[in-house]
C-alpha cells in the first residue's frame, strides 16, 4: 500500500515516466543514480512497477500498460484485454447496462466493461488490490463508470444490477487450484450468486470437467491466438445446457450441436488440428463434419480428410508420409528431404518434442511438421506441412 501511495504522488508519477523503458539488466546502475535525487523506497517501487508494466504489455497493450498499476499477482491472474473486451461486448449485446464485478482484481474486466459503456461496481476483499483497481480506473479516465469497493464479495448486495460477473481466485499458496469448490469463493457460491441475477458470467478454468457445469448454464471456451485462455459459464442467455467455442481475434464462434463422435478412418491427405477451445468444448465432431473428415484414433483429437476445406476452427496440414514410430526411419526421411526446421507436435504420445529433435538432428534448408500420435491405436509419425 505504501509503494502504491508513493507512486501516486507527483514525484512518483514523474519517476515512473523516467524509468518506463529501463532494461532490467541496467536496473542496478539506474537505481544507484536515481537514489542520489529520490528516496530509495520510491526508486525501488518505481523500478518494480516498471518491470510489471513491461510484463503486462502482452496482456493489456503497451499504451494501457504504461499508464496502469499492477501487482505481481495482478499481472499473472488478470484477464487478457482482448478476452475481456469480447466478454464485455457480449454482455452489452445481452442488454446489460450495469454489472457487479465480484473479485475484480486489478480491474481488467471492469475496464473492458466500462469501455463498452457499462456501469461497474468492482469489488475485491484485498485492500491493495482494490486500491490498484481504483488507481487504474482513474489512470484510464473511467472513474465515472467504475466504483471500486473493498469488501467481502459474499456480503455485497447485487440487487439493482443487470448482471453479475465473478472471477474466483484459482491460485493458492501451492499454485493452481483444480477443484472448483476450492476456488475463492467456491464455484457453488458463485453459481448461487449468478442464479439470483438477471444475467451472469462466471470465469472458470478451461479444464473444468463438463459434468461440473450446472444445467442452468451455457458454457463457452475462449482461445486467443490459438491459446486457450478461459471458460465462462453464462446464465440468463436463453441457452442453458449448450456449449460453444469462441476463437479470438474475430470473434469466430462454433456452437455445439450435440453430434455423435466422428468415425475413425485411415489417414487421408490432410490432417486437421482443432483449436484448443474446440477441443475443450468437446466440439471436435462439429469440425469433423465441417471438413468432411473422421478421427485418426478414437481417443485423439486429430481429424483426417481427403480434401482441403479451410476452416477457422482448425489448422490444416498436408500429410506426405505416415510411419510407424521409429526414430531412425524418421531421421533418414528428414535427411533425404533436407529438413532442417522441424516442428514437432504430439497428442497421445509420451515422447517430448525436444527429445525427438535432439535425436533426429534436423539439418537442411527445408521445413516440415511431424505429428507424434496414435493411428487406430498404433504409435505413429505423420509428416507434413501447413496446407496452402
Coordinates of C-alpha atoms in Angstrom, one line a residue:
X1 CA 0.0 0.0 0.0
X2 CA 2.8 2.4 0.8
X3 CA 4.6 1.7 -2.5
X4 CA 1.3 2.5 -4.4
X5 CA 0.8 5.7 -2.4
X6 CA 4.3 6.8 -3.2
X7 CA 3.8 6.1 -6.9
X8 CA 0.6 8.1 -7.0
X9 CA 2.4 11.3 -5.8
X10 CA 3.5 13.8 -8.5
X11 CA 7.2 12.8 -7.8
X12 CA 6.2 9.1 -8.1
X13 CA 4.4 9.6 -11.4
X14 CA 7.3 11.6 -12.8
X15 CA 9.8 8.9 -11.8
X16 CA 7.6 6.2 -13.4
X17 CA 7.8 8.1 -16.6
X18 CA 11.5 8.4 -16.3
X19 CA 12.2 4.6 -15.7
X20 CA 9.5 3.4 -18.1
X21 CA 11.8 1.8 -20.6
X22 CA 14.6 0.7 -18.2
X23 CA 16.3 -2.5 -19.3
X24 CA 16.3 -5.0 -16.3
X25 CA 19.9 -5.6 -17.0
X26 CA 20.6 -1.9 -16.2
X27 CA 18.4 -1.6 -13.1
X28 CA 21.2 -1.5 -10.6
X29 CA 23.0 1.3 -12.3
X30 CA 19.8 3.2 -12.8
X31 CA 18.8 2.7 -9.2
X32 CA 22.2 3.9 -7.9
X33 CA 21.9 7.1 -10.0
X34 CA 18.3 7.9 -9.1
X35 CA 18.8 7.4 -5.3
X36 CA 21.0 10.4 -5.3
X37 CA 17.9 12.5 -6.0
X38 CA 15.0 10.4 -4.7
X39 CA 14.2 8.3 -1.7
X40 CA 15.4 4.8 -2.0
X41 CA 11.9 3.4 -1.3
X42 CA 10.4 5.4 -4.1
X43 CA 13.1 4.4 -6.6
X44 CA 12.6 0.7 -5.7
X45 CA 8.9 1.0 -6.1
X46 CA 9.1 2.8 -9.5
X47 CA 11.6 0.2 -10.9
X48 CA 9.4 -2.6 -9.7
X49 CA 6.3 -1.1 -11.2
X50 CA 8.2 -0.5 -14.5
X51 CA 9.1 -4.3 -14.6
X52 CA 5.4 -5.2 -14.0
X53 CA 4.2 -2.7 -16.7
X54 CA 6.7 -4.3 -19.2
X55 CA 5.3 -7.7 -18.4
X56 CA 1.7 -6.5 -18.6
X57 CA 2.1 -5.1 -22.1
X58 CA 1.5 -8.5 -23.6
X59 CA -1.9 -8.6 -21.9
X60 CA -3.1 -5.0 -21.9
X61 CA -1.2 -3.5 -24.8
X62 CA 1.8 -1.1 -24.4
X63 CA -0.3 2.1 -24.2
X64 CA -2.6 1.0 -21.4
X65 CA 0.1 -1.0 -19.5
X66 CA 2.3 2.2 -19.4
X67 CA -0.5 4.1 -17.6
X68 CA -1.8 1.3 -15.3
X69 CA -0.7 0.0 -12.0
X70 CA 0.0 -3.7 -11.2
X71 CA 0.8 -6.2 -8.6
X72 CA 2.7 -9.4 -9.4
X73 CA -0.5 -11.5 -8.9
X74 CA -2.4 -8.9 -10.9
X75 CA -0.3 -9.3 -13.9
X76 CA -0.4 -13.1 -13.6
X77 CA -4.1 -13.6 -13.0
X78 CA -5.8 -10.7 -14.8
X79 CA -7.8 -11.4 -18.0
X80 CA -6.1 -10.6 -21.3
X81 CA -7.6 -7.3 -22.6
X82 CA -8.8 -8.9 -25.9
X83 CA -10.8 -11.6 -24.0
X84 CA -12.2 -9.1 -21.5
X85 CA -13.3 -6.8 -24.4
X86 CA -15.0 -9.7 -26.1
X87 CA -16.9 -10.7 -23.0
X88 CA -17.9 -7.1 -22.3
X89 CA -19.3 -6.7 -25.8
X90 CA -21.3 -9.9 -25.4
X91 CA -22.7 -8.5 -22.1
X92 CA -23.6 -5.3 -23.9
X93 CA -25.3 -7.4 -26.7
X94 CA -27.4 -9.0 -24.0
X95 CA -28.7 -5.6 -23.0
X96 CA -26.6 -5.3 -19.8
X97 CA -26.0 -1.7 -18.7
X98 CA -24.7 -2.4 -15.1
X99 CA -22.5 -5.2 -13.7
X100 CA -21.4 -6.2 -10.2
X101 CA -17.8 -7.4 -10.8
X102 CA -17.0 -9.6 -7.9
X103 CA -13.4 -10.5 -7.3
X104 CA -12.4 -7.6 -9.6
X105 CA -8.6 -8.0 -9.1
X106 CA -6.7 -5.0 -10.5
X107 CA -9.7 -4.1 -12.7
X108 CA -9.0 -5.6 -16.1
X109 CA -12.6 -6.8 -16.6
X110 CA -14.1 -3.7 -15.1
X111 CA -12.1 -1.6 -17.5
X112 CA -13.4 -3.5 -20.5
X113 CA -17.0 -3.4 -19.3
X114 CA -16.7 0.4 -18.7
X115 CA -15.3 0.9 -22.2
X116 CA -18.3 -0.9 -23.5
X117 CA -20.4 1.8 -21.8
X118 CA -21.5 -0.5 -18.8
X119 CA -21.6 0.9 -15.3
X120 CA -19.5 -1.3 -12.9
X121 CA -19.3 -2.0 -9.2
X122 CA -15.9 -3.5 -8.8
X123 CA -15.3 -5.4 -5.6
X124 CA -12.3 -7.1 -4.0
X125 CA -11.5 -8.0 -0.4
X126 CA -7.8 -7.3 -0.6
X127 CA -7.0 -3.6 0.3
X128 CA -4.0 -3.3 -2.0
X129 CA -5.8 -5.0 -5.0
X130 CA -8.8 -2.7 -4.6
X131 CA -6.6 0.3 -4.4
X132 CA -4.8 -0.7 -7.6
X133 CA -8.2 -1.2 -9.3
X134 CA -9.2 2.3 -8.2
X135 CA -5.9 3.8 -9.4
X136 CA -6.4 2.0 -12.8
X137 CA -9.9 3.4 -13.2
X138 CA -8.5 6.9 -12.6
X139 CA -5.5 6.4 -14.9
X140 CA -7.7 5.4 -17.8
X141 CA -10.3 8.1 -17.2
X142 CA -13.1 5.6 -16.2
X143 CA -14.0 6.7 -12.7
X144 CA -17.4 7.9 -13.9
X145 CA -18.3 4.3 -14.8
X146 CA -16.3 2.3 -12.2
X147 CA -17.0 2.3 -8.5
X148 CA -14.4 0.3 -6.6
X149 CA -15.3 -1.2 -3.2
X150 CA -13.1 -3.0 -0.8
X151 CA -15.4 -5.7 0.7
X152 CA -16.1 -9.4 1.1
X153 CA -17.8 -10.3 -2.2
X154 CA -20.1 -12.8 -0.4
X155 CA -21.6 -9.9 1.6
X156 CA -22.2 -7.5 -1.3
X157 CA -25.8 -6.8 -2.3
X158 CA -26.0 -7.1 -6.1
X159 CA -29.7 -6.2 -6.4
X160 CA -30.2 -3.4 -8.9
X161 CA -27.5 -4.6 -11.2
X162 CA -28.4 -6.1 -14.6
X163 CA -25.7 -8.7 -14.3
X164 CA -23.1 -10.3 -12.0
X165 CA -19.6 -11.2 -13.1
X166 CA -17.5 -13.4 -10.8
X167 CA -13.8 -14.3 -11.3
X168 CA -12.9 -16.5 -8.4
X169 CA -9.3 -16.9 -7.3
X170 CA -8.0 -20.1 -8.8
X171 CA -4.5 -20.0 -7.3
X172 CA -3.4 -20.7 -3.8
X173 CA -0.1 -21.0 -1.9
X174 CA 0.8 -24.2 -3.8
X175 CA -0.2 -23.0 -7.3
X176 CA -3.2 -23.6 -9.5
X177 CA -6.4 -24.9 -7.8
X178 CA -8.2 -27.6 -9.9
X179 CA -11.1 -28.3 -7.6
X180 CA -13.9 -25.7 -8.3
X181 CA -15.1 -25.9 -4.7
X182 CA -11.6 -24.8 -3.6
X183 CA -11.9 -21.6 -5.6
X184 CA -12.2 -18.4 -3.5
X185 CA -15.1 -18.0 -3.4
X186 CA -16.2 -21.6 -4.2
X187 CA -17.9 -22.3 -7.6
X188 CA -21.1 -23.3 -5.8
X189 CA -21.3 -19.9 -4.1
X190 CA -20.7 -18.1 -7.5
X191 CA -23.4 -20.2 -9.2
X192 CA -25.8 -19.2 -6.4
X193 CA -25.0 -15.6 -6.9
X194 CA -25.4 -16.0 -10.7
X195 CA -28.9 -17.6 -10.3
X196 CA -30.1 -14.6 -8.3
X197 CA -29.2 -12.1 -11.0
X198 CA -31.0 -11.5 -14.3
X199 CA -27.8 -12.4 -16.2
X200 CA -24.3 -13.6 -15.1
X201 CA -20.9 -14.7 -16.3
X202 CA -18.6 -16.8 -14.2
X203 CA -15.0 -17.1 -15.3
X204 CA -13.6 -20.6 -14.6
X205 CA -10.6 -22.7 -15.5
X206 CA -10.8 -24.2 -19.0
X207 CA -10.0 -27.6 -17.7
X208 CA -13.3 -27.8 -15.7
X209 CA -15.0 -31.2 -16.1
X210 CA -18.1 -30.9 -18.2
X211 CA -20.1 -32.8 -15.6
X212 CA -19.3 -30.0 -13.1
X213 CA -21.2 -27.4 -15.3
X214 CA -24.6 -26.5 -13.9
X215 CA -27.6 -27.4 -16.1
X216 CA -28.7 -23.8 -16.0
X217 CA -25.5 -22.5 -17.6
X218 CA -24.3 -22.1 -21.1
X219 CA -20.6 -23.0 -21.3
X220 CA -18.2 -21.1 -23.5
X221 CA -14.5 -21.8 -24.0
X222 CA -12.4 -19.0 -25.3
X223 CA -9.0 -19.0 -27.1
X224 CA -6.9 -16.1 -28.2
X225 CA -4.3 -16.5 -31.0
X226 CA -4.7 -20.3 -30.6
X227 CA -4.1 -20.4 -26.8
X228 CA -7.0 -21.4 -24.6
X229 CA -7.5 -18.7 -22.1
X230 CA -10.6 -19.5 -20.1
X231 CA -14.0 -20.9 -19.9
X232 CA -17.1 -18.9 -19.0
X233 CA -20.4 -20.1 -17.6
X234 CA -23.2 -17.8 -18.8
X235 CA -26.6 -17.5 -17.1
X236 CA -29.7 -15.7 -18.5
X237 CA -28.7 -16.0 -22.2
X238 CA -31.6 -18.2 -23.0
X239 CA -29.4 -21.2 -23.9
X240 CA -29.0 -23.3 -20.8
X241 CA -27.1 -26.6 -21.3
X242 CA -25.4 -25.5 -24.5
X243 CA -21.7 -25.3 -25.3
X244 CA -19.7 -23.1 -27.7
X245 CA -16.1 -22.4 -28.6
X246 CA -15.0 -18.8 -29.4
X247 CA -11.8 -18.0 -31.2
X248 CA -10.1 -14.6 -31.0
X249 CA -9.3 -12.5 -32.8
X250 CA -12.6 -12.5 -34.6
X251 CA -14.6 -13.5 -32.8
X252 CA -15.4 -16.8 -34.5
X253 CA -17.9 -18.8 -32.6
X254 CA -18.6 -22.5 -33.1
X255 CA -21.9 -23.6 -31.3
X256 CA -22.3 -27.2 -30.2
X257 CA -25.0 -29.3 -31.9
X258 CA -24.7 -32.5 -29.9
X259 CA -23.2 -34.5 -32.7
X260 CA -22.0 -38.1 -32.1
X261 CA -18.3 -38.9 -32.1
X262 CA -16.9 -39.0 -35.6
X263 CA -15.9 -42.3 -37.1
X264 CA -12.3 -43.4 -37.2
X265 CA -10.9 -43.6 -40.7
X266 CA -7.5 -44.2 -42.4
X267 CA -5.2 -41.2 -42.6
X268 CA -6.0 -39.1 -45.7
X269 CA -4.2 -36.4 -47.5
X270 CA -5.0 -33.7 -44.9
X271 CA -4.8 -33.6 -41.1
X272 CA -6.8 -31.0 -39.1
X273 CA -5.7 -29.9 -35.7
X274 CA -8.7 -28.3 -34.0
X275 CA -8.3 -25.1 -31.9
X276 CA -7.8 -25.8 -28.2
X277 CA -11.1 -24.1 -27.3
X278 CA -12.9 -26.5 -29.7
X279 CA -11.3 -29.5 -28.0
X280 CA -12.0 -28.3 -24.5
X281 CA -15.7 -27.7 -25.5
X282 CA -15.9 -31.2 -26.9
X283 CA -16.8 -29.9 -30.4
X284 CA -14.4 -31.9 -32.5
X285 CA -17.3 -33.7 -34.1
X286 CA -18.7 -30.3 -35.3
X287 CA -15.3 -29.6 -37.0
X288 CA -15.1 -33.1 -38.5
X289 CA -18.5 -32.7 -40.1
X290 CA -17.5 -29.2 -41.3
X291 CA -14.4 -30.6 -43.2
X292 CA -15.9 -34.0 -44.1
X293 CA -13.4 -35.9 -42.1
X294 CA -13.0 -38.5 -39.4
X295 CA -10.7 -39.3 -36.5
X296 CA -7.3 -40.9 -36.8
X297 CA -7.9 -42.6 -33.5
X298 CA -11.0 -42.8 -31.2
X299 CA -9.1 -41.1 -28.3
X300 CA -7.2 -38.5 -30.3
X301 CA -8.5 -35.1 -31.4
X302 CA -6.8 -35.1 -34.8
X303 CA -9.2 -35.1 -37.8
X304 CA -8.2 -36.5 -41.2
X305 CA -9.8 -35.9 -44.6
X306 CA -9.0 -36.4 -48.3
X307 CA -9.9 -32.8 -49.3
X308 CA -8.9 -29.4 -48.1
X309 CA -11.7 -27.4 -46.5
X310 CA -10.4 -24.2 -44.9
X311 CA -12.0 -23.6 -41.5
X312 CA -11.3 -21.0 -38.8
X313 CA -11.8 -23.7 -36.2
X314 CA -8.8 -25.9 -37.1
X315 CA -5.3 -25.7 -38.7
X316 CA -4.9 -27.9 -41.8
X317 CA -1.7 -29.8 -42.7
X318 CA -1.0 -31.7 -45.9
X319 CA 0.4 -35.1 -44.9
X320 CA 3.2 -36.5 -47.1
X321 CA 4.3 -39.5 -45.0
X322 CA 3.0 -42.0 -42.4
X323 CA 5.5 -44.0 -40.5
X324 CA 5.3 -46.4 -37.5
X325 CA 7.0 -44.8 -34.6
X326 CA 10.7 -45.3 -35.4
X327 CA 13.3 -42.6 -34.8
X328 CA 15.8 -44.0 -37.2
X329 CA 13.4 -44.1 -40.0
X330 CA 12.3 -40.6 -39.3
X331 CA 15.9 -39.4 -39.2
X332 CA 16.6 -41.0 -42.5
X333 CA 13.4 -39.5 -44.1
X334 CA 14.3 -36.0 -42.9
X335 CA 17.8 -36.3 -44.1
X336 CA 16.6 -37.4 -47.5
X337 CA 14.1 -34.4 -47.6
X338 CA 16.8 -32.0 -46.4
X339 CA 14.7 -30.8 -43.5
X340 CA 16.5 -28.5 -41.1
X341 CA 13.5 -26.7 -39.5
X342 CA 11.3 -29.3 -37.7
X343 CA 8.1 -28.5 -35.9
X344 CA 7.1 -31.4 -33.5
X345 CA 3.5 -31.7 -32.3
X346 CA 2.2 -34.5 -30.2
X347 CA -1.1 -35.9 -29.0
X348 CA -1.3 -39.3 -27.4
X349 CA 2.5 -39.8 -27.3
X350 CA 4.9 -39.8 -24.3
X351 CA 7.8 -38.6 -26.4
X352 CA 8.9 -35.0 -25.7
X353 CA 9.3 -32.8 -28.8
X354 CA 12.8 -31.5 -27.8
X355 CA 13.9 -35.1 -27.1
X356 CA 12.9 -36.2 -30.6
X357 CA 14.5 -33.1 -32.2
X358 CA 17.8 -33.9 -30.5
X359 CA 17.8 -37.4 -31.7
X360 CA 17.0 -36.7 -35.4
X361 CA 19.3 -33.7 -35.6
X362 CA 17.5 -32.0 -38.5
X363 CA 19.7 -30.2 -41.0
X364 CA 19.0 -28.6 -44.3
X365 CA 17.1 -25.7 -46.0
X366 CA 13.6 -27.2 -45.8
X367 CA 11.0 -27.4 -43.1
X368 CA 8.4 -30.0 -42.0
X369 CA 6.0 -30.8 -39.3
X370 CA 5.9 -34.2 -37.6
X371 CA 2.9 -35.4 -35.5
X372 CA 3.6 -37.9 -32.8
X373 CA 0.3 -39.6 -32.2
X374 CA -1.7 -42.8 -32.4
X375 CA -3.5 -44.1 -35.6
X376 CA -6.1 -46.7 -34.8
X377 CA -4.2 -47.4 -31.6
X378 CA -0.7 -47.8 -33.0
X379 CA 2.1 -45.3 -32.2
X380 CA 2.6 -43.3 -35.5
X381 CA 4.5 -40.5 -37.0
X382 CA 2.8 -38.3 -39.6
X383 CA 5.0 -36.0 -41.5
X384 CA 3.7 -33.0 -43.5
X385 CA 3.5 -29.2 -43.7
X386 CA 0.8 -26.5 -43.3
X387 CA -1.7 -26.7 -46.1
X388 CA -1.7 -24.0 -48.7

